[in-house]
Tab-separated table of C-alpha atoms in Angstrom:
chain	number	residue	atom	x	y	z
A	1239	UNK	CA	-47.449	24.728	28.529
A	1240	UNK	CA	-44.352	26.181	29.685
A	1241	UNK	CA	-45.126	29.426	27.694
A	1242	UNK	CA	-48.247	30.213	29.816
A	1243	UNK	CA	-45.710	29.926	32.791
A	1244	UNK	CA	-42.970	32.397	31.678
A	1245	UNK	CA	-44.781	35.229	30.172
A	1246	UNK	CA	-47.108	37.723	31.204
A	1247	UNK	CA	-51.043	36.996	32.074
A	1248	UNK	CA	-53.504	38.008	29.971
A	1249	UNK	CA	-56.992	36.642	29.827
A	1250	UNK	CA	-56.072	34.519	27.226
A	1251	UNK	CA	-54.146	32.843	30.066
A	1252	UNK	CA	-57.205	33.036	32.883
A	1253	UNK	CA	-59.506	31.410	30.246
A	1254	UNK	CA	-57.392	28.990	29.650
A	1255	UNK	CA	-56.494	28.518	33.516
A	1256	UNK	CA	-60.566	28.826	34.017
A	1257	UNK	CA	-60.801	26.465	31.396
A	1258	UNK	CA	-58.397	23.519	32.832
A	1259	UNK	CA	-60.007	23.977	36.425
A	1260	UNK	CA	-63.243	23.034	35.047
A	1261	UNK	CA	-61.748	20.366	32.939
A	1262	UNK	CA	-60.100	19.246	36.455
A	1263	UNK	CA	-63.313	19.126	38.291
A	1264	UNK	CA	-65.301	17.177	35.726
A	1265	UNK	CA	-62.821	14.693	35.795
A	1266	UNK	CA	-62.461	14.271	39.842
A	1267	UNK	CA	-66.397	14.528	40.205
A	1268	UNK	CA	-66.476	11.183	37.799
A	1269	UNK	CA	-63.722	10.024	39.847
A	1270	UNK	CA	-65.655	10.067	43.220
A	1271	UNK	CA	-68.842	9.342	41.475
A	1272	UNK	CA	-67.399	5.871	40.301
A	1273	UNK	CA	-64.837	5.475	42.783
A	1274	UNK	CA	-67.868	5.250	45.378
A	1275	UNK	CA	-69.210	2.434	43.187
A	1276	UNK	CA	-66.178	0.662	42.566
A	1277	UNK	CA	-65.264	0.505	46.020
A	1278	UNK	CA	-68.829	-1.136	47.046
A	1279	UNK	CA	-68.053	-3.754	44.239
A	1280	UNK	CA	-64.903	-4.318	45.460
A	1281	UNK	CA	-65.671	-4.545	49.397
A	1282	UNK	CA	-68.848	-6.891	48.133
A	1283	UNK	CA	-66.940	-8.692	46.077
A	1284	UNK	CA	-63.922	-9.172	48.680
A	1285	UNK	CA	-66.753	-10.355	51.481
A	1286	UNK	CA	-68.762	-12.481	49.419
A	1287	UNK	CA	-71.952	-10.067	48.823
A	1288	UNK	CA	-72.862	-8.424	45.205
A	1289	UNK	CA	-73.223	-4.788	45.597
A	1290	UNK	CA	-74.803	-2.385	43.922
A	1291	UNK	CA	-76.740	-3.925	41.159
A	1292	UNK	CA	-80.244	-2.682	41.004
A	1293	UNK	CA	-79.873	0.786	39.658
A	1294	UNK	CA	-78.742	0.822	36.041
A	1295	UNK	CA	-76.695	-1.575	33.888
A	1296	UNK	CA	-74.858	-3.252	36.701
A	1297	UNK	CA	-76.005	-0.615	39.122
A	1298	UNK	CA	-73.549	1.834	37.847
A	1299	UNK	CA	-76.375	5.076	38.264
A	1300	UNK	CA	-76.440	3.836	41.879
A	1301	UNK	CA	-73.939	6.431	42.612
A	1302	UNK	CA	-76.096	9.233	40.892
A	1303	UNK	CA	-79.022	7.760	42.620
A	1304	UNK	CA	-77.318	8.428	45.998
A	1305	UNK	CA	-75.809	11.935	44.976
A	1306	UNK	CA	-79.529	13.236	43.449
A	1307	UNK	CA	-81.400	11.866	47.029
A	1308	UNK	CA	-78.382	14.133	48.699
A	1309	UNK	CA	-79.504	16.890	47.076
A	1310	UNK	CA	-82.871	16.867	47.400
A	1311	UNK	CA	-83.131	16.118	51.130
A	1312	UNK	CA	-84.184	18.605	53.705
A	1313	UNK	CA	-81.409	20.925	54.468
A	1314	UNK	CA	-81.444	20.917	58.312
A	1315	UNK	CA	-79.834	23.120	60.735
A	1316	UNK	CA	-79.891	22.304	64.520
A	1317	UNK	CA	-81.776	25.128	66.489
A	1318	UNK	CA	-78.591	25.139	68.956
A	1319	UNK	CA	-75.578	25.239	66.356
A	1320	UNK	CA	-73.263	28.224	65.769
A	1321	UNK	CA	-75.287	28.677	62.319
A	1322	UNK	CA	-72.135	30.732	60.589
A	1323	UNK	CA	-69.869	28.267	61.092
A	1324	UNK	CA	-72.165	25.662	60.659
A	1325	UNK	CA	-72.743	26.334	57.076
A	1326	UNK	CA	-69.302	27.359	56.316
A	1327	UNK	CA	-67.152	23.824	57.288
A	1328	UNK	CA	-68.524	22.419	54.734
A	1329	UNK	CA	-67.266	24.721	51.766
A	1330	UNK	CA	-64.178	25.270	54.097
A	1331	UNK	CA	-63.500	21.112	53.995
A	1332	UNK	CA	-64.046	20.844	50.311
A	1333	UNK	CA	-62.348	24.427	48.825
A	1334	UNK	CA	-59.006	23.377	49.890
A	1335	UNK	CA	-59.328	19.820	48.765
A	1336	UNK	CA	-60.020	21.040	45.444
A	1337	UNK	CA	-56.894	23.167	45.103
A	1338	UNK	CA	-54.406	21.045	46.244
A	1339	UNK	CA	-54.823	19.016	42.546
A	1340	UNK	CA	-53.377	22.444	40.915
A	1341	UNK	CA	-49.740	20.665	41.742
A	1342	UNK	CA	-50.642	17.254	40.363
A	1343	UNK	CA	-48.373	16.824	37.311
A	1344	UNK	CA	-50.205	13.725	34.915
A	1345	UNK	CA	-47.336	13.811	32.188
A	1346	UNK	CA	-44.118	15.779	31.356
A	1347	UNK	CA	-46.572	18.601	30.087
A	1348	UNK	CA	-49.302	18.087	31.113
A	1349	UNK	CA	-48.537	20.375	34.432
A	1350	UNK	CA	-51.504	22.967	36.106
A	1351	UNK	CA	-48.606	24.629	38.608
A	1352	UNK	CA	-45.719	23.693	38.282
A	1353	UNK	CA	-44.069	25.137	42.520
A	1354	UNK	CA	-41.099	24.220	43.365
A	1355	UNK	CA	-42.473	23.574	46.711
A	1356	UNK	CA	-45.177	21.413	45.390
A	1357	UNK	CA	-45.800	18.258	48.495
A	1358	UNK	CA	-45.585	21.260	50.943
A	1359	UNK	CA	-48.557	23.139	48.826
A	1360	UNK	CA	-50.471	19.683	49.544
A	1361	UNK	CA	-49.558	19.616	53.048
A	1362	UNK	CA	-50.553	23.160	53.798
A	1363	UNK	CA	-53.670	23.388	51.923
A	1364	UNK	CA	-55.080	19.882	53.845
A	1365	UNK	CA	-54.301	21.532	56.708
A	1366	UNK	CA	-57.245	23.807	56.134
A	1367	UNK	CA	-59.611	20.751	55.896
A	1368	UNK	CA	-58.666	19.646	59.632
A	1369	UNK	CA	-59.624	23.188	60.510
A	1370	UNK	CA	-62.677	22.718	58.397
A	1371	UNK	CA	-63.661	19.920	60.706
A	1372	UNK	CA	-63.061	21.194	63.996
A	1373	UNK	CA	-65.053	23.735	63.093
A	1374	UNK	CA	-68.065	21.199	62.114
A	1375	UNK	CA	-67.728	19.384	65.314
A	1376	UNK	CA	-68.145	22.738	67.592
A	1377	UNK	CA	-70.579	24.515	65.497
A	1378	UNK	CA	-73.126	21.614	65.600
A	1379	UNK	CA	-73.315	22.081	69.600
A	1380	UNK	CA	-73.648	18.331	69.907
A	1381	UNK	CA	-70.645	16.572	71.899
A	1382	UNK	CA	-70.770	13.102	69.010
A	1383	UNK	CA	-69.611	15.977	66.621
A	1384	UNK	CA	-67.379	17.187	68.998
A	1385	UNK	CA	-65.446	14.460	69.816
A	1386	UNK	CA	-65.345	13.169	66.233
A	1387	UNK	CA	-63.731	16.922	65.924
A	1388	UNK	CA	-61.163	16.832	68.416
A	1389	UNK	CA	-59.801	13.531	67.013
A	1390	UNK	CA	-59.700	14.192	63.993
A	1391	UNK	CA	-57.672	17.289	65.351
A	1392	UNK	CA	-55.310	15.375	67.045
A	1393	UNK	CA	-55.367	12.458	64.240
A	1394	UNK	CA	-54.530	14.776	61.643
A	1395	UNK	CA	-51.932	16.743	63.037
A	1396	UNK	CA	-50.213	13.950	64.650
A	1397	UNK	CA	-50.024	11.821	61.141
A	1398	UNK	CA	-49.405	14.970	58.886
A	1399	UNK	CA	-45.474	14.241	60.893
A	1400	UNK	CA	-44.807	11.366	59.814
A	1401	UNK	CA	-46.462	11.911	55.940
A	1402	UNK	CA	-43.990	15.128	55.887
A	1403	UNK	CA	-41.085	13.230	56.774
A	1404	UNK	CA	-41.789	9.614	54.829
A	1405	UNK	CA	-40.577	11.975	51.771
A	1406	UNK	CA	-37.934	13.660	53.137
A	1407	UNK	CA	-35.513	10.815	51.608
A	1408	UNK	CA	-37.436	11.103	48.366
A	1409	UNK	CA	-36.336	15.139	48.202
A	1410	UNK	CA	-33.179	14.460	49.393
A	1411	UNK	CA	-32.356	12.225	46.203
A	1412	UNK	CA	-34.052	13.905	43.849
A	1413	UNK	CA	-32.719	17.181	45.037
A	1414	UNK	CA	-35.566	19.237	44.882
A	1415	UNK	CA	-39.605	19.251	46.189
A	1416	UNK	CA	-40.964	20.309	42.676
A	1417	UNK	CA	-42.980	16.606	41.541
A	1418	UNK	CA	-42.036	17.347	37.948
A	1419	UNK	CA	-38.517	17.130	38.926
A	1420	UNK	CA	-39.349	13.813	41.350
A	1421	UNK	CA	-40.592	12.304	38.433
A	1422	UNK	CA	-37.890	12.738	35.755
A	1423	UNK	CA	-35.330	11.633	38.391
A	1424	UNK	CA	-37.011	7.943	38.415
A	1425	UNK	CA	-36.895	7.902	34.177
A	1426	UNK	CA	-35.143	4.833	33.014
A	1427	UNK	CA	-36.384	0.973	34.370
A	1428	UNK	CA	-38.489	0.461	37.228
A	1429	UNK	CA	-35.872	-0.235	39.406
A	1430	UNK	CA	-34.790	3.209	39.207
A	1431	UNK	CA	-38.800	4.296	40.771
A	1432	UNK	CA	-38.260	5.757	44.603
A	1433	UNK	CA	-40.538	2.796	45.905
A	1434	UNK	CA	-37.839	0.390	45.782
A	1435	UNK	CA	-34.496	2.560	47.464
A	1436	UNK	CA	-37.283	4.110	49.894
A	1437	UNK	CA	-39.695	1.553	50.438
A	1438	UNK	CA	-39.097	1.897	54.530
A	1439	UNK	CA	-40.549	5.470	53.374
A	1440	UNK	CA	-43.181	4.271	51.052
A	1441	UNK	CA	-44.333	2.455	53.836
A	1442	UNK	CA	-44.733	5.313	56.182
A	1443	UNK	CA	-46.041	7.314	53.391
A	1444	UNK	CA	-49.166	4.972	53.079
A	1445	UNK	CA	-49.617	4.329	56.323
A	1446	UNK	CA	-50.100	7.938	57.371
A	1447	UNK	CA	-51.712	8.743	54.341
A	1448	UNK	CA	-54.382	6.583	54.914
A	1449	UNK	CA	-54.909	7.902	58.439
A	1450	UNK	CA	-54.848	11.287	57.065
A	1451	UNK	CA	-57.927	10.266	54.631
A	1452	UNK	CA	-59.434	9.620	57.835
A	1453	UNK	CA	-60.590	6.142	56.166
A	1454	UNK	CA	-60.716	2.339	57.771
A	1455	UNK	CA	-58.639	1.177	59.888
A	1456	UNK	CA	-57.836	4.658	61.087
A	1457	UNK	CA	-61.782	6.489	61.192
A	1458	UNK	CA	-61.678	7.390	64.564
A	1459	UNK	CA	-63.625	10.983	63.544
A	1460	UNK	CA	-66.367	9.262	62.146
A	1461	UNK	CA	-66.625	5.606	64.390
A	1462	UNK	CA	-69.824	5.179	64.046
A	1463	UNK	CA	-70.210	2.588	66.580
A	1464	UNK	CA	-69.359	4.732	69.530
A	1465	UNK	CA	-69.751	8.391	67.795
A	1466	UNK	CA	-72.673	7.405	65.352
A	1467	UNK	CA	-71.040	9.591	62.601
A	1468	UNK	CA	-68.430	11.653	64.685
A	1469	UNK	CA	-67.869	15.702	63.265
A	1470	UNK	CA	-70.571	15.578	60.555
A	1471	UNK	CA	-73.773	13.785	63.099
A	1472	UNK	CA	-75.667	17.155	62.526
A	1473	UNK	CA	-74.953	17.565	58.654
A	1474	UNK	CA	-77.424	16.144	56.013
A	1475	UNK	CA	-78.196	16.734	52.237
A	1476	UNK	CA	-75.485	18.146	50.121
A	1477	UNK	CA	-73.722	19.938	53.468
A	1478	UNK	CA	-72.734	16.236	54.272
A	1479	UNK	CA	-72.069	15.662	50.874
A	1480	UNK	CA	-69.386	18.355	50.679
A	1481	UNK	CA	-68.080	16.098	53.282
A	1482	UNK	CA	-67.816	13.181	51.692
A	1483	UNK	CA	-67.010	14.841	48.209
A	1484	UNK	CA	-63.678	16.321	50.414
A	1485	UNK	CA	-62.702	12.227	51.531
A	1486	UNK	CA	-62.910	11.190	48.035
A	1487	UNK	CA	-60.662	14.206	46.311
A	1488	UNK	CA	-58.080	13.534	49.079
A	1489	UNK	CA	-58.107	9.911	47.895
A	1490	UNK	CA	-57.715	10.859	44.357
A	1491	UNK	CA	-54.801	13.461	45.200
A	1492	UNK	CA	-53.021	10.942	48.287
A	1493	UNK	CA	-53.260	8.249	44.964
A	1494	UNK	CA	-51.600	10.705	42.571
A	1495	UNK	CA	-48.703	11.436	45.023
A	1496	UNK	CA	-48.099	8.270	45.776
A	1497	UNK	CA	-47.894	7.557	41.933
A	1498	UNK	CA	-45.138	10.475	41.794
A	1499	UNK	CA	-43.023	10.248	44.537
A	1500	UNK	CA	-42.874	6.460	44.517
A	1501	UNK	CA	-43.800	4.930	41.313
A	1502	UNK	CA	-42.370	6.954	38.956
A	1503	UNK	CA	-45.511	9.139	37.439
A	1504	UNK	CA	-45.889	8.685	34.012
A	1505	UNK	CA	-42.958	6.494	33.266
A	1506	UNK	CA	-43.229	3.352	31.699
A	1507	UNK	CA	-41.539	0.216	34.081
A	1508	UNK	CA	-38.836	-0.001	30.897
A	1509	UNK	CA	-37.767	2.569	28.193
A	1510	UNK	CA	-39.098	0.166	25.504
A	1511	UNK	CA	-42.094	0.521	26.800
A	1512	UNK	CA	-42.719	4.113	26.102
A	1513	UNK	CA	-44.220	4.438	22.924
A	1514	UNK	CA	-47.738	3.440	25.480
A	1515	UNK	CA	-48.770	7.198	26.644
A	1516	UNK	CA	-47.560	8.393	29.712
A	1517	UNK	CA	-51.134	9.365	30.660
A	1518	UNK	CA	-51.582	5.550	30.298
A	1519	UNK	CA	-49.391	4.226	32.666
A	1520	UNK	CA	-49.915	7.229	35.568
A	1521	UNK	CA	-53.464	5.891	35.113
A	1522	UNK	CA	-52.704	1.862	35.897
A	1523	UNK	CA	-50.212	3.048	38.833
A	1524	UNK	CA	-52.912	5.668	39.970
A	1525	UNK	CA	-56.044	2.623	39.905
A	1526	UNK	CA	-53.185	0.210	41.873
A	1527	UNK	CA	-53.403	2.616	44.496
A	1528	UNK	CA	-56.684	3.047	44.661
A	1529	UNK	CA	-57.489	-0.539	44.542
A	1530	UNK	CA	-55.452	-1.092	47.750
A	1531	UNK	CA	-57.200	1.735	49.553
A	1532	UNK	CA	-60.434	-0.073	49.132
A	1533	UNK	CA	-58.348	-3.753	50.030
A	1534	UNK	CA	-57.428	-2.107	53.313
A	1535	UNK	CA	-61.014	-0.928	54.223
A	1536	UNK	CA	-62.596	-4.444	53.392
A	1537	UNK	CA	-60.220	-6.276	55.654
A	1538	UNK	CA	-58.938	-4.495	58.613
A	1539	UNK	CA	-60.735	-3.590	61.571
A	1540	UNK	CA	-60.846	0.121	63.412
A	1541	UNK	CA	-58.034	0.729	65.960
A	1542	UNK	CA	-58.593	1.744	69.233
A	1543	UNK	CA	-57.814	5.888	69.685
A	1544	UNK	CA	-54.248	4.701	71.746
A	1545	UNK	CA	-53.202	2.350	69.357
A	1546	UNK	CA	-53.699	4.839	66.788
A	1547	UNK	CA	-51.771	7.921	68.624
A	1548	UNK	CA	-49.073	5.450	69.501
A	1549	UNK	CA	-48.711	4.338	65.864
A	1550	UNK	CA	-48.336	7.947	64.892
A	1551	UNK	CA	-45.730	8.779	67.777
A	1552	UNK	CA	-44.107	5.340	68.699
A	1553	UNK	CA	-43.790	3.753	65.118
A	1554	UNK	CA	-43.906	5.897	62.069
A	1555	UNK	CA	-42.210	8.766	63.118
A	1556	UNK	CA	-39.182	6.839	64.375
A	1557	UNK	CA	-39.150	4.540	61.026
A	1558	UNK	CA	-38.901	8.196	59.185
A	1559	UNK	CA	-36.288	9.641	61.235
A	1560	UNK	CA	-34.404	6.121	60.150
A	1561	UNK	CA	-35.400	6.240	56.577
A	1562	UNK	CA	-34.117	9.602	56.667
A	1563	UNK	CA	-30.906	8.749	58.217
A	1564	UNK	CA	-30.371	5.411	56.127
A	1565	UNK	CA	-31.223	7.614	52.923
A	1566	UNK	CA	-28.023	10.121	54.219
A	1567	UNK	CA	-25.249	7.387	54.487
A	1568	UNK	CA	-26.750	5.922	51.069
A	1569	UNK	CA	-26.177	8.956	49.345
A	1570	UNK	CA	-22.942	9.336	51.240
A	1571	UNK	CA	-21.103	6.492	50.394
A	1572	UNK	CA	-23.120	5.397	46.649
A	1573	UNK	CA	-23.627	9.230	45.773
C-alpha cells in the first residue's frame, strides 16, 4: 500500500483509489442497512417487544423494505422554501460524511489516507454536515426546521470542544495525530490500549460523540415531541434519506475512532493472540461500540436543551482540560 503513497499518480493509482471508494461505500451502505435493523432488534429486545420480523427470514429485508418505499415516495418541495438550498443540504450532509472514512485505518495496511493530521480531517469535514443542516432548517421556511437547525448549530459546535480535546491526552502520548501511529503505540497487552491510562478522556470522548451523532439522549435537532422532526420536517423520500444515511456513516466512523484511539485498532488484547486477523478483532471492538450506542438510545431519556448546553460547557470541557493536565504530570514524572 505504501507504494501507491510514495510515488507518482498514474491512473493505475485513480482506478485503484476509484476502486477502494466503491469498495468503501458498499461496505458502509450494508453497514447502515443492517445497523438500522440490528438496532430495532436490540431496542425491542431491551424493552420487551420483537421487532422487525415480518419482512424476510427474521425480517432482515425490512430494512430494504423501508429504503425502496424512500425511494419511491413523492419527492416534495414546499412552495415557500429557498428551493437551491433546499435540495442541496441534503448532498451537502451526506458528501462530507462519506469522506471522512478516507482516514479510517482497519489494519497495519490496510490504510485509504494515511494524514498525519488524521482526527482533525474528521473534525473538519463534520463540520460541513452542521452547515449542511442549518442550511435545511432555513431553506424549508418552516420555523420546526428552524429551530431543529439552530440547535443543532449550537449542539454541534459546542460538543465538537470537548470531542477535540477528550484526545488531546491520547496525541500527547502517542506523539503524533496520524491513527496509524495511535494504533501501533497501544501494540503489546490490553493494558497498554489508551482506554485504560485515559479513560477520564474516553469518557468525554463518548459522551460528546454521541451528542455529536445528534442521537438519544442528546436529539435535541430532531425532538420530535416538541419539533415533530426538527431540521428535516419538510424533507421526504430519498432527500430525508440522505439524512438519515449521514447519522448512520457518522456512527460507523465515531465507532471506528473510538476503536483506534482507545481500544487499540486491530490489536489483539495479548500478543499470543495474534495469529486471529487484525481485521477480526477491529471488527468485535468496532460491534462493542456500536452495541452500546444502541444500549444508550433504549434506556435514557432526552435532556432538556439547558441540561444539554451545560453538559457541554460545565462538565465535559472542564473534565478535558483535567484529563489533559493529569495526562502532562503523567508523562512528566513516568515518561
Amino acid at each position: 500500500m505504501d507504494r501507491y503513497f510514495n510515488s507518482p499518480v498514474s491512473w493505475g493509482h485513480v482506478g485503484i483509489f476509484a476502486l477502494e471508494a466503491i469498495a468503501a461505500l458498499a461496505v458502509v451502505i450494508v453497514f447502515v442497512t443492517y445497523a438500522i435493523y440490528f438496532e430495532r432488534k436490540v431496542i425491542g429486545w431491551m424493552q420487551f417487544r420483537i421487532g422487525p420480523n415480518r419482512t424476510g427470514p427474521l425480517g432482515l429485508l425490512q430494512t430494504v423494505a423501508d429504503v425502496a418505499k424512500l425511494l419511491l415516495k413523492e419527492d416534495t418541495i414546499p412552495a415557500r422554501a429557498d428551493k437551491a438550498l433546499f435540495i442541496l443540504a441534503p448532498a451537502l450532509a451526506f458528501v462530507p460524511s462519506f469522506l471522512v472514512l478516507a482516514i479510517i485505518p482497519y489494519g497495519l495496511h490496510l490504510p485509504f489516507a494515511d494524514l498525519n493530521v488524521g482526527f482533525l480531517y474528521y473534525i473538519a469535514l463534520s463540520g460541513v454536515t452542521t452547515i449542511a443542516i442549518v442550511v435545511a432548517g432555513w431553506a424549508s421556511n418552516n420555523k420546526y426546521a428552524l429551530l431543529g437547525g439552530m440547535r443543532s448549530a449550537a449542539q454541534m459546535i459546542s460538543y465538537e470542544v470537548p470531542l477535540v480535546m477528550s484526545i488531546v491526552g491520547v496525541t500527547m502520548m502517542t506523539g503524533s495525530l496520524n491513527l496509524r501511529e495511535v494504533v501501533l503505540h497501544q501494540t503489546g497487552y490490553f493494558w497498554h490500549w489508551n482506554f485504560i491510562p485515559q479513560i477520564l478522556g474516553f469518557a468525554v470522548f463518548v459522551v460528546a460523540a454521541v451528542s455529536e451523532l445528534n442521537r438519544t439522549p442528546f436529539d435535541l435537532p430532531e425532538a420530535e415531541s416538541e419539533l415533530v422532526a426538527g431540521y428535516h420536517v419538510e424533507y421526504s423520500g430519498f432527500r430525508f434519506a440522505f439524512f438519515m444515511l449521514s447519522e448512520y456513516i457518522y456512527m460507523y466512523a465515531i465507532a471506528c475512532l473510538a476503536t483506534i484511539l482507545f481500544l487499540g485498532g486491530w490489536n489483539p488484547p495479548f500478543p499470543q493472540l495474534d495469529f486471529i486477523p487484525g481485521l477480526i478483532w477491529f471488527a468485535l471492538k468496532f460491534a462493542v461500540i456500536v452495541f452500546f450506542l444502541f444500549w444508550i438510545r433504549a434506556t435514557l431519556p432526552r435532556l432538556r436543551v439547558d441540561q444539554l448546553m451545560g453538559m457541554a460547557w460545565k462538565v465535559l470541557l472542564p473534565l478535558a482540560i483535567l484529563n489533559i493536565f493529569l495526562t502532562a504530570l503523567g508523562i512528566e514524572w513516568w515518561g
